[in-house]
mmCIF file of N, CA and C in Angstrom:
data_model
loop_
_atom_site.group_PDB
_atom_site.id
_atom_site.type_symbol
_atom_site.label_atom_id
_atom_site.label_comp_id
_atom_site.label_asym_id
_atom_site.label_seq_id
_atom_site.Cartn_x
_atom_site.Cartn_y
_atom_site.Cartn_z
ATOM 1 N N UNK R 220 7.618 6.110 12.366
ATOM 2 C CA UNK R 220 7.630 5.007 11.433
ATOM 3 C C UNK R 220 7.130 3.775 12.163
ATOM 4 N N UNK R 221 6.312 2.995 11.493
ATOM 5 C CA UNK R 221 6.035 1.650 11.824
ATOM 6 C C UNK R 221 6.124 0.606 10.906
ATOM 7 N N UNK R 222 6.505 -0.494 12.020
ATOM 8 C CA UNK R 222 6.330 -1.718 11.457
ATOM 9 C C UNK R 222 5.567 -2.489 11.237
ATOM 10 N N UNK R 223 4.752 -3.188 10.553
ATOM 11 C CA UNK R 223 4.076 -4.095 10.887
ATOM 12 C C UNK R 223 4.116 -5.760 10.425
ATOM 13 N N UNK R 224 4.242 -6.770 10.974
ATOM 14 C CA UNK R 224 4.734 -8.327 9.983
ATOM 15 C C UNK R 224 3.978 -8.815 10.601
ATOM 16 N N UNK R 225 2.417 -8.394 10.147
ATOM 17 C CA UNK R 225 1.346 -9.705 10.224
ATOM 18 C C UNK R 225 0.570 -9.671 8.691
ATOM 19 N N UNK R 226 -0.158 -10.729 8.306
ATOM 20 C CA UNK R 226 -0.774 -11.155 7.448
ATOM 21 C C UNK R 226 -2.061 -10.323 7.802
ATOM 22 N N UNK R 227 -2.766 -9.579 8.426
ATOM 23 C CA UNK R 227 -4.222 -9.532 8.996
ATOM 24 C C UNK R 227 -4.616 -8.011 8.249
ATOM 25 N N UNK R 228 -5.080 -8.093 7.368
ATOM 26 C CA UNK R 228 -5.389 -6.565 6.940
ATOM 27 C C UNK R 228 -6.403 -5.732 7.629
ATOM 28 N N UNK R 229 -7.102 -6.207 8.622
ATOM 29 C CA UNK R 229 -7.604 -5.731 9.703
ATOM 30 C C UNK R 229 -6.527 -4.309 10.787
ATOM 31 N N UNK R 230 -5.859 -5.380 10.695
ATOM 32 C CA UNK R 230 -4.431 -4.829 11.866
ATOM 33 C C UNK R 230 -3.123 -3.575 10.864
ATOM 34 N N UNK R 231 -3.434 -3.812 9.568
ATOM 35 C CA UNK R 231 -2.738 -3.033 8.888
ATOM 36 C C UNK R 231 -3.903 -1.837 8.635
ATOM 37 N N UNK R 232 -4.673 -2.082 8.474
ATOM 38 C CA UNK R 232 -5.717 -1.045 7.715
ATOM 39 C C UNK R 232 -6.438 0.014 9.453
ATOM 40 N N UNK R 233 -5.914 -0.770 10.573
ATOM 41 C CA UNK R 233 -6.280 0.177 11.725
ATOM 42 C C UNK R 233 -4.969 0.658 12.042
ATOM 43 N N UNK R 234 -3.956 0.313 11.902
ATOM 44 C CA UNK R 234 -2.619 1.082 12.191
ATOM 45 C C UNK R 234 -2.442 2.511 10.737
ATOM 46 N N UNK R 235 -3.080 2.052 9.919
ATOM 47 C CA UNK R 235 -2.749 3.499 8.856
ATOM 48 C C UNK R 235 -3.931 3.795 9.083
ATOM 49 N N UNK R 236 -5.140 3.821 9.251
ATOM 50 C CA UNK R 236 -5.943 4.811 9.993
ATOM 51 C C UNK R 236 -5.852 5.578 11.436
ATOM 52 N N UNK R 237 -5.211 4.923 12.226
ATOM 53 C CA UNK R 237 -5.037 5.702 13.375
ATOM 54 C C UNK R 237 -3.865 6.406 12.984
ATOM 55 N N UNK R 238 -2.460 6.231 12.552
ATOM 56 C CA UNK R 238 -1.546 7.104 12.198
ATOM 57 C C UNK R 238 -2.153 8.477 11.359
ATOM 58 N N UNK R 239 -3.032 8.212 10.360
ATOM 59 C CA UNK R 239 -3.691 9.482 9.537
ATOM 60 C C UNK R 239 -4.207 10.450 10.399
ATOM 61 N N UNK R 240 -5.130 9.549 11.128
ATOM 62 C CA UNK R 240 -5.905 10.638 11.729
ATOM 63 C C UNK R 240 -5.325 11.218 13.123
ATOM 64 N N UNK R 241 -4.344 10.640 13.120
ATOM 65 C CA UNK R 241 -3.343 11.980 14.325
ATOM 66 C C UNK R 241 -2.815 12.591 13.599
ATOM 67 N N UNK R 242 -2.840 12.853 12.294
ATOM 68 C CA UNK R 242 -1.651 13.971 11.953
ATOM 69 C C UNK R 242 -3.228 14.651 11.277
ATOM 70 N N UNK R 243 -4.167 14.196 10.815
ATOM 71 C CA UNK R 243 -5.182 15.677 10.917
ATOM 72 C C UNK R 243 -5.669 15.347 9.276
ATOM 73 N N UNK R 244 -5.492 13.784 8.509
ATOM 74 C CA UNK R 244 -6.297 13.601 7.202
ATOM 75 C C UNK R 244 -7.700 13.848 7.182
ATOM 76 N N UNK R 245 -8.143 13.484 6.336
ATOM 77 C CA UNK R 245 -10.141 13.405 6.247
ATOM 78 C C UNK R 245 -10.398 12.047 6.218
ATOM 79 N N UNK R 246 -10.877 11.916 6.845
ATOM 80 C CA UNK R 246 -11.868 10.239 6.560
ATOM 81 C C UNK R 246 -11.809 10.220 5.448
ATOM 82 N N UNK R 247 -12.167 10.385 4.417
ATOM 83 C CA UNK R 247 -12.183 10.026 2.775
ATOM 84 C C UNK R 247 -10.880 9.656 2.463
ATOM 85 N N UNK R 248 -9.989 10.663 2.668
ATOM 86 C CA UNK R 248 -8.724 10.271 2.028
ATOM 87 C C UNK R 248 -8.529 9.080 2.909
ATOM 88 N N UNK R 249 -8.280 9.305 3.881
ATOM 89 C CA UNK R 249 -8.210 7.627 5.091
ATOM 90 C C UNK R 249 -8.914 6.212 4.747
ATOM 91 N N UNK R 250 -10.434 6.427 4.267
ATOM 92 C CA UNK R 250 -10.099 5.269 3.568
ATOM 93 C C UNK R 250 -9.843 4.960 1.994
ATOM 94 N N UNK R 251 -9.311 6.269 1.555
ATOM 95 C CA UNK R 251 -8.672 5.688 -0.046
ATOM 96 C C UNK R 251 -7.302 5.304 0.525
ATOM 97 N N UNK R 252 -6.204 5.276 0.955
ATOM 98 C CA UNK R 252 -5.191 5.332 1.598
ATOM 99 C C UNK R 252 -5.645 3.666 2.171
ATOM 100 N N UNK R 253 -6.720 3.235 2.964
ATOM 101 C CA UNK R 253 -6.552 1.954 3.594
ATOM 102 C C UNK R 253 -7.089 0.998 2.087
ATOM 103 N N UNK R 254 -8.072 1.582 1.291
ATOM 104 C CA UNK R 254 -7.980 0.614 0.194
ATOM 105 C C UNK R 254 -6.895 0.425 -0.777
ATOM 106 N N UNK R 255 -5.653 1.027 -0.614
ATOM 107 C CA UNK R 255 -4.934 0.978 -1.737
ATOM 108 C C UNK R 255 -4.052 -0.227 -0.730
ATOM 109 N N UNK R 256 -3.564 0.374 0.697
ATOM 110 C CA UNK R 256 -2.836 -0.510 1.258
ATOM 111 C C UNK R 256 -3.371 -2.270 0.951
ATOM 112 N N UNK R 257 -4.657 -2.447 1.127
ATOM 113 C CA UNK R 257 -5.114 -3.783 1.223
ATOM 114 C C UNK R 257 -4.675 -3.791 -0.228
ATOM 115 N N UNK R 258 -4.715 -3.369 -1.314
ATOM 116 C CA UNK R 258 -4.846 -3.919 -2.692
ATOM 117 C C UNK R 258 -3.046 -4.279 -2.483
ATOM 118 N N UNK R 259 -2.441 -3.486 -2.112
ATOM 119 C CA UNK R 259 -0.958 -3.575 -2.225
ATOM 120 C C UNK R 259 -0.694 -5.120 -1.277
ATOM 121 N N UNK R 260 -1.245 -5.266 -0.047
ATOM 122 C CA UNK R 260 -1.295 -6.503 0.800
ATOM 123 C C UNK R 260 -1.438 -7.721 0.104
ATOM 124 N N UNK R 261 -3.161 -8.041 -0.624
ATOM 125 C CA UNK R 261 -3.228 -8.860 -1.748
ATOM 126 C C UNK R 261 -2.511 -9.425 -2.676
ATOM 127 N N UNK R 262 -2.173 -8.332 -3.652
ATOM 128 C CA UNK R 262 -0.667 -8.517 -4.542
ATOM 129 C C UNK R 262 0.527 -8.771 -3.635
ATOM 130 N N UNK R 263 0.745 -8.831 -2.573
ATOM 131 C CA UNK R 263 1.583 -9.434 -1.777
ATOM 132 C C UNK R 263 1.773 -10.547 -1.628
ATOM 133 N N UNK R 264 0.277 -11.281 -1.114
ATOM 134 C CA UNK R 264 0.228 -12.553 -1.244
ATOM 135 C C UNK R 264 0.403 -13.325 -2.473
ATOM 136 N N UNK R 265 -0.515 -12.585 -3.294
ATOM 137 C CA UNK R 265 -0.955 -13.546 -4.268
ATOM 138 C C UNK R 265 -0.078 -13.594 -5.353
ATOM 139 N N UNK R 266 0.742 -12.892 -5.414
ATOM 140 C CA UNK R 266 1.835 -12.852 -6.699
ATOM 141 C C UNK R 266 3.218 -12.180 -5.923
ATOM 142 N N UNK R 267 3.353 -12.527 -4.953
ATOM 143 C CA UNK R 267 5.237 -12.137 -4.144
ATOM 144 C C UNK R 267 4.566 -13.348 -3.324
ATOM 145 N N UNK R 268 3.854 -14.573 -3.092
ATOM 146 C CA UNK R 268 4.377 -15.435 -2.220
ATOM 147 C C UNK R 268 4.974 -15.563 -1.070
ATOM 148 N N UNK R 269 4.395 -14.102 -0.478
ATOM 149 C CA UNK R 269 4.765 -13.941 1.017
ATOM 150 C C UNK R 269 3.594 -14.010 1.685
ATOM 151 N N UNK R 270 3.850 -15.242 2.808
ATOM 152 C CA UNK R 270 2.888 -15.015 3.413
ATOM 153 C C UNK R 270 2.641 -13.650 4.922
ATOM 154 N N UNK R 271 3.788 -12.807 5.089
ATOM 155 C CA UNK R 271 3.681 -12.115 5.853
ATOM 156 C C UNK R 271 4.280 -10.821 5.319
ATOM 157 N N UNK R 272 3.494 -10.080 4.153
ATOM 158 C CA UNK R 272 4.631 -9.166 4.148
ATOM 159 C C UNK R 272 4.763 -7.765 4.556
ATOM 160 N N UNK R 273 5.890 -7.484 4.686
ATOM 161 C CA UNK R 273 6.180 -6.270 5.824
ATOM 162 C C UNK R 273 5.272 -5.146 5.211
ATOM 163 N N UNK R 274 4.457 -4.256 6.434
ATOM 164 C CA UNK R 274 3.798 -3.007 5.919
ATOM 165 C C UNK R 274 4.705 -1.521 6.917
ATOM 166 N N UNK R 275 5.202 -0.997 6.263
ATOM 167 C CA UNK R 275 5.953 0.614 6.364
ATOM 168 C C UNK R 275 5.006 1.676 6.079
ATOM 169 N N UNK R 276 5.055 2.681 7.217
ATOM 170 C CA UNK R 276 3.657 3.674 7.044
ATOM 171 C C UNK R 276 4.755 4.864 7.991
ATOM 172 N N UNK R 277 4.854 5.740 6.661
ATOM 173 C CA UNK R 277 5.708 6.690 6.975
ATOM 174 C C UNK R 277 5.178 8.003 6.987
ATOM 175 N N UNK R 278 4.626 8.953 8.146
ATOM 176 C CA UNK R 278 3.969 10.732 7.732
ATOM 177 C C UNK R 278 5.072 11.301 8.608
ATOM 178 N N UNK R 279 5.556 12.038 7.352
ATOM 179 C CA UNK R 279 6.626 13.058 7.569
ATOM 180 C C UNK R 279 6.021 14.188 7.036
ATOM 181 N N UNK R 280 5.716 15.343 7.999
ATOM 182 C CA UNK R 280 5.324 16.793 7.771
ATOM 183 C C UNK R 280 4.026 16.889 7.376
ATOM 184 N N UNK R 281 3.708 16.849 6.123
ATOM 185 C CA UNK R 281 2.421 17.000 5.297
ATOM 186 C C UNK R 281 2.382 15.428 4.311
ATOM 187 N N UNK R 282 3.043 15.064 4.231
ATOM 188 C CA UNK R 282 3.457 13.244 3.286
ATOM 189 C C UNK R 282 2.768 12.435 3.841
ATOM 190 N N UNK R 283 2.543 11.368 3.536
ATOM 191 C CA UNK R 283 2.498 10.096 4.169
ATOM 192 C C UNK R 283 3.244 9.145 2.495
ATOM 193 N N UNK R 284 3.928 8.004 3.140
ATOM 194 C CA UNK R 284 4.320 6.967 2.532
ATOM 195 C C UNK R 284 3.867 5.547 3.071
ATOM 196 N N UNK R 285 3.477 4.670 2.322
ATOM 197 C CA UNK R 285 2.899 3.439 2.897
ATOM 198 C C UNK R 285 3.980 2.437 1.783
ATOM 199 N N UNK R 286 4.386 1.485 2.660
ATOM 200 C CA UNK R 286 5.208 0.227 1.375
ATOM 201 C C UNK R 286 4.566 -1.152 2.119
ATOM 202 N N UNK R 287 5.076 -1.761 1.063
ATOM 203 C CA UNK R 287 4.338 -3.238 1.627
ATOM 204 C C UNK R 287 5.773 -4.145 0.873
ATOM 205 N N UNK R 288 6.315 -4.725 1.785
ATOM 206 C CA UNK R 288 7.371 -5.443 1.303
ATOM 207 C C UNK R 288 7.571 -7.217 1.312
ATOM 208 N N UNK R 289 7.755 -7.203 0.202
ATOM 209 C CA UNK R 289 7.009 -8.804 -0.424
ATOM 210 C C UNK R 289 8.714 -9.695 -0.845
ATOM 211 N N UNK R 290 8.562 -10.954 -0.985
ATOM 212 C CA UNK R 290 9.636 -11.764 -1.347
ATOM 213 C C UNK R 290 9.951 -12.140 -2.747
ATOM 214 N N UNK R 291 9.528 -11.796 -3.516
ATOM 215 C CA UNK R 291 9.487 -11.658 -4.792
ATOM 216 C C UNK R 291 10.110 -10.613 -5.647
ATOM 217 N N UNK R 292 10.888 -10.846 -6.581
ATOM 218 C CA UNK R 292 12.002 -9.706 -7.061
ATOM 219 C C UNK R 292 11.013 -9.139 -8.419
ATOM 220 N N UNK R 293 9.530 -10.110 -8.673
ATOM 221 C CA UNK R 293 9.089 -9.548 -9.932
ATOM 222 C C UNK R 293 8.438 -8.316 -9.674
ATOM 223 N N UNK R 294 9.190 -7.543 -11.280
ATOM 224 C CA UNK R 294 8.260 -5.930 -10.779
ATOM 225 C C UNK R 294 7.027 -6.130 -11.199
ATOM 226 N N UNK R 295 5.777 -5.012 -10.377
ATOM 227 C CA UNK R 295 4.659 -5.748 -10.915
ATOM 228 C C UNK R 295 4.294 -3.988 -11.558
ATOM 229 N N UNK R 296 3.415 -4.049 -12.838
ATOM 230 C CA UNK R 296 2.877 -3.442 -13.558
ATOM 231 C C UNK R 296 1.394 -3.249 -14.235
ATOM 232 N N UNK R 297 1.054 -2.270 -14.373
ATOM 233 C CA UNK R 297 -0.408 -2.279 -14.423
ATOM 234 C C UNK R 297 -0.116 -2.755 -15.918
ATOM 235 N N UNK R 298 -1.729 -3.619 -16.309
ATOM 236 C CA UNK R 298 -2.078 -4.627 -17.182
ATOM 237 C C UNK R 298 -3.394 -3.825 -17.992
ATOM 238 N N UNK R 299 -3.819 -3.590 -18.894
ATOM 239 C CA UNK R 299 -4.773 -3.373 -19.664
ATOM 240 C C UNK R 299 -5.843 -4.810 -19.498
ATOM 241 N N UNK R 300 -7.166 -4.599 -18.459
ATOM 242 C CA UNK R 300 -7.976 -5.740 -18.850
ATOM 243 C C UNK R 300 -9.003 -5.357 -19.529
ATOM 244 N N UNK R 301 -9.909 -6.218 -19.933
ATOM 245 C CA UNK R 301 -10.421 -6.247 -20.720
ATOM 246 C C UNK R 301 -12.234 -5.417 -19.657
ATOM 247 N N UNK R 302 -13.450 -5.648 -20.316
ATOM 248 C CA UNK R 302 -14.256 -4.910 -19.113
ATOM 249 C C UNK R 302 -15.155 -5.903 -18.501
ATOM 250 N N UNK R 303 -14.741 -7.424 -18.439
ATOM 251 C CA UNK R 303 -15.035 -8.945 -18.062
ATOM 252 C C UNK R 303 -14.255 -9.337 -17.309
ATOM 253 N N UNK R 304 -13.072 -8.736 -17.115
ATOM 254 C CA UNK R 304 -11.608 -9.877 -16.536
ATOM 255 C C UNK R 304 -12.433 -9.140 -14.726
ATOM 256 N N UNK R 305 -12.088 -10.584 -14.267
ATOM 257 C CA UNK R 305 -12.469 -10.207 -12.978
ATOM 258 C C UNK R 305 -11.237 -10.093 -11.993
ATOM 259 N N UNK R 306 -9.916 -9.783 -12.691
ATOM 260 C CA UNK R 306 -9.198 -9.369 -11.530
ATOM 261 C C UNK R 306 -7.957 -8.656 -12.021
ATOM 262 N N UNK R 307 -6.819 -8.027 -11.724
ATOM 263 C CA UNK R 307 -5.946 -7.060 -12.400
ATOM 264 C C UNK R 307 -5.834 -6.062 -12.784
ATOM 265 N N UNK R 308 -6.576 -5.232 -11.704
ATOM 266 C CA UNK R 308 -6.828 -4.232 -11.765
ATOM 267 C C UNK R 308 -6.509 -3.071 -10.336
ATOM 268 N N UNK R 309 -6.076 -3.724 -9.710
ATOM 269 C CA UNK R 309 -5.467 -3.003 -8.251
ATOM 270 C C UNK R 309 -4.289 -2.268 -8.351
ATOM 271 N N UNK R 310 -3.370 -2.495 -9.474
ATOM 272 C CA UNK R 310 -2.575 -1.222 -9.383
ATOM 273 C C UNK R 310 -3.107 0.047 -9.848
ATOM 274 N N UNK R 311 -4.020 -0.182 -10.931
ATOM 275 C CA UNK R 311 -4.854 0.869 -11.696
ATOM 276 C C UNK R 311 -5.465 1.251 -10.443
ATOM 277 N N UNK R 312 -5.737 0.812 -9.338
ATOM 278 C CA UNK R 312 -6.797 1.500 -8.275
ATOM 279 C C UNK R 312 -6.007 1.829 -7.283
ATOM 280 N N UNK R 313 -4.915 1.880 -7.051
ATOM 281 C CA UNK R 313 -3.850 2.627 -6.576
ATOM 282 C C UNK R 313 -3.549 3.318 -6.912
ATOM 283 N N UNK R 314 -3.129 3.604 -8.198
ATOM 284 C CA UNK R 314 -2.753 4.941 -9.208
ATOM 285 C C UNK R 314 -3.592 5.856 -8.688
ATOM 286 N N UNK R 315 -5.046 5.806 -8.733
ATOM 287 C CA UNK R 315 -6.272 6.279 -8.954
ATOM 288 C C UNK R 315 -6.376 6.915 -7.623
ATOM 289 N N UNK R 316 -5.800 6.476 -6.609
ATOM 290 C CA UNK R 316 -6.344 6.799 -5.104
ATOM 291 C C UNK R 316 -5.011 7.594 -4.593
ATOM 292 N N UNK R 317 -4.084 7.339 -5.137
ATOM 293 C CA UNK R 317 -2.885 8.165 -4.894
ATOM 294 C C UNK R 317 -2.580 9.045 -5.635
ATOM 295 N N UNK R 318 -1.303 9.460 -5.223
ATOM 296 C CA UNK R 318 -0.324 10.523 -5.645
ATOM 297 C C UNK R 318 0.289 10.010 -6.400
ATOM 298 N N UNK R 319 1.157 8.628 -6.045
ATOM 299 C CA UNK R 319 2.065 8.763 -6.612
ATOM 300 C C UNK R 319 2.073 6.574 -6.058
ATOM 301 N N UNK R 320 2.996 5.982 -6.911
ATOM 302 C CA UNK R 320 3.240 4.731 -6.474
ATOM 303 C C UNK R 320 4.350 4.380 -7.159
ATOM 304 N N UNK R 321 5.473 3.487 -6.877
ATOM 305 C CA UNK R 321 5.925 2.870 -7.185
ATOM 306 C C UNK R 321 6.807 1.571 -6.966
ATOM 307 N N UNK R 322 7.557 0.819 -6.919
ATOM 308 C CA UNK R 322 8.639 -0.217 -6.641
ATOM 309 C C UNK R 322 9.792 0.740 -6.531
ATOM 310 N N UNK R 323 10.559 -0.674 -5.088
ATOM 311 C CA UNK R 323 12.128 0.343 -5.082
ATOM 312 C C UNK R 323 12.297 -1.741 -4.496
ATOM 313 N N UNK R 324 13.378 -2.027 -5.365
ATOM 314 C CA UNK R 324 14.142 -3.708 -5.623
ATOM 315 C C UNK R 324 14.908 -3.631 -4.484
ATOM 316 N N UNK R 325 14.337 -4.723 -3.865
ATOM 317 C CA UNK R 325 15.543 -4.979 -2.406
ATOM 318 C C UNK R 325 16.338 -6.364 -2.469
ATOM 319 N N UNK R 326 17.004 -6.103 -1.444
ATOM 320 C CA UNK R 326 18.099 -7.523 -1.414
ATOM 321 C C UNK R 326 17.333 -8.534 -1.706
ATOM 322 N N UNK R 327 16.520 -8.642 -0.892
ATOM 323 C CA UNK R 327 15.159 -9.955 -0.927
ATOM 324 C C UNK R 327 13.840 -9.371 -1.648
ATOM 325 N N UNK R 328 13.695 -9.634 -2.723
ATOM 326 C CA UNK R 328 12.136 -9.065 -3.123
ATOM 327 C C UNK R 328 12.346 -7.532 -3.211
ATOM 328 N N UNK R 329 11.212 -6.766 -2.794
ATOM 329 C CA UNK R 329 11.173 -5.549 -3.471
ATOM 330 C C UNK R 329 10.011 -5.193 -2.799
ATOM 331 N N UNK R 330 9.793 -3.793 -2.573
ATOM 332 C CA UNK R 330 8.829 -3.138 -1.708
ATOM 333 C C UNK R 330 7.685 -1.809 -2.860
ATOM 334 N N UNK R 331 6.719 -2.499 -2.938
ATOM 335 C CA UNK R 331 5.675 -1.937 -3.878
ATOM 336 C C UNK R 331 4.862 -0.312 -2.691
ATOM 337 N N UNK R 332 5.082 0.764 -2.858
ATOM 338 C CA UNK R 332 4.659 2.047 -2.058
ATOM 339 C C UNK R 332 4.051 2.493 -2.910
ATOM 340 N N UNK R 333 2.894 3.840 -2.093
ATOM 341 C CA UNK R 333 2.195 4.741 -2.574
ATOM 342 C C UNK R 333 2.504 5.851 -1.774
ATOM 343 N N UNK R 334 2.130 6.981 -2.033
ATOM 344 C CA UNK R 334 2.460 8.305 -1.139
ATOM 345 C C UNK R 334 1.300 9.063 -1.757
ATOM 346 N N UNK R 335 0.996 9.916 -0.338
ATOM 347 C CA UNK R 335 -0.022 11.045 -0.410
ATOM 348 C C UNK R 335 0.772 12.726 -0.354
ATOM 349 N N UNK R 336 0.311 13.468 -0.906
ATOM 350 C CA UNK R 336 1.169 14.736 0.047
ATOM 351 C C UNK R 336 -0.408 15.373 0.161
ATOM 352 N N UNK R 337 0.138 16.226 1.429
ATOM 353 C CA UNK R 337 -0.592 17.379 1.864
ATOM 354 C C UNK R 337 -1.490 16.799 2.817
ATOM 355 N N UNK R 338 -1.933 17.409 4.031
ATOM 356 C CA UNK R 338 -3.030 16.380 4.911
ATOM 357 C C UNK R 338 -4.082 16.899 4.304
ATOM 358 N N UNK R 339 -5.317 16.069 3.732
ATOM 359 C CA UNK R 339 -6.540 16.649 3.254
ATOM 360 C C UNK R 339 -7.553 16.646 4.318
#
């Protein structure tokens, strides 16, 4: 398990690529897995008002779990936009790149995850 509490999606997006690719993913899935993390980072900032929020990158067996934990207690939910709106659309592209995603409400804010199974 790791921690990470920097703002730099550079430094998050090379710590879940090097974790993947020791346990034996594909480059492809590796970077659908680093684009969902950044989309989850973003919505961090930009709507949980954290400026640092915690990234959790968990591969247990054949799994991986990634959370991004933000200061904000609002749950966030995918939005129907329109095919003009130029933004609100990153949980839909998480859905899309994962397995599986959801919120789990913490003392402080709440931690938005995705999970993969199986190493591809």
């Amino acid at each position: 398990m790791r921690h990470l509490n920097t703002p730099l999606i550079a430094i998050a997006r090379q710590s879940l690529g090097d974790t993947m690719t020791r346990v034996g993913w594909s480059p492809s899935t590796i970077f659908d897995a680093q684009l969902a993390l950044v989309e989850l980072l973003v919505n961090a900032w930009r709507h949980g008002a954290t400026p640092a929020p915690i990234v959790q990158i968990i591969s247990v067996d054949r799994s991986l779990r990634v959370s991004v934990t933000d200061e904000s207690p609002i749950v966030p939910s995918p939005a129907a936009r329109g095919l003009l709106a130029e933004s609100g659309r990153g949980l839909q592209l998480v859905a899309g790149l994962t397995h599986r995603w959801g919120v789990d409400p913490q003392e402080r804010g709440k931690s938005v995850w995705f999970e993969l199974d199986g190493v591809a």
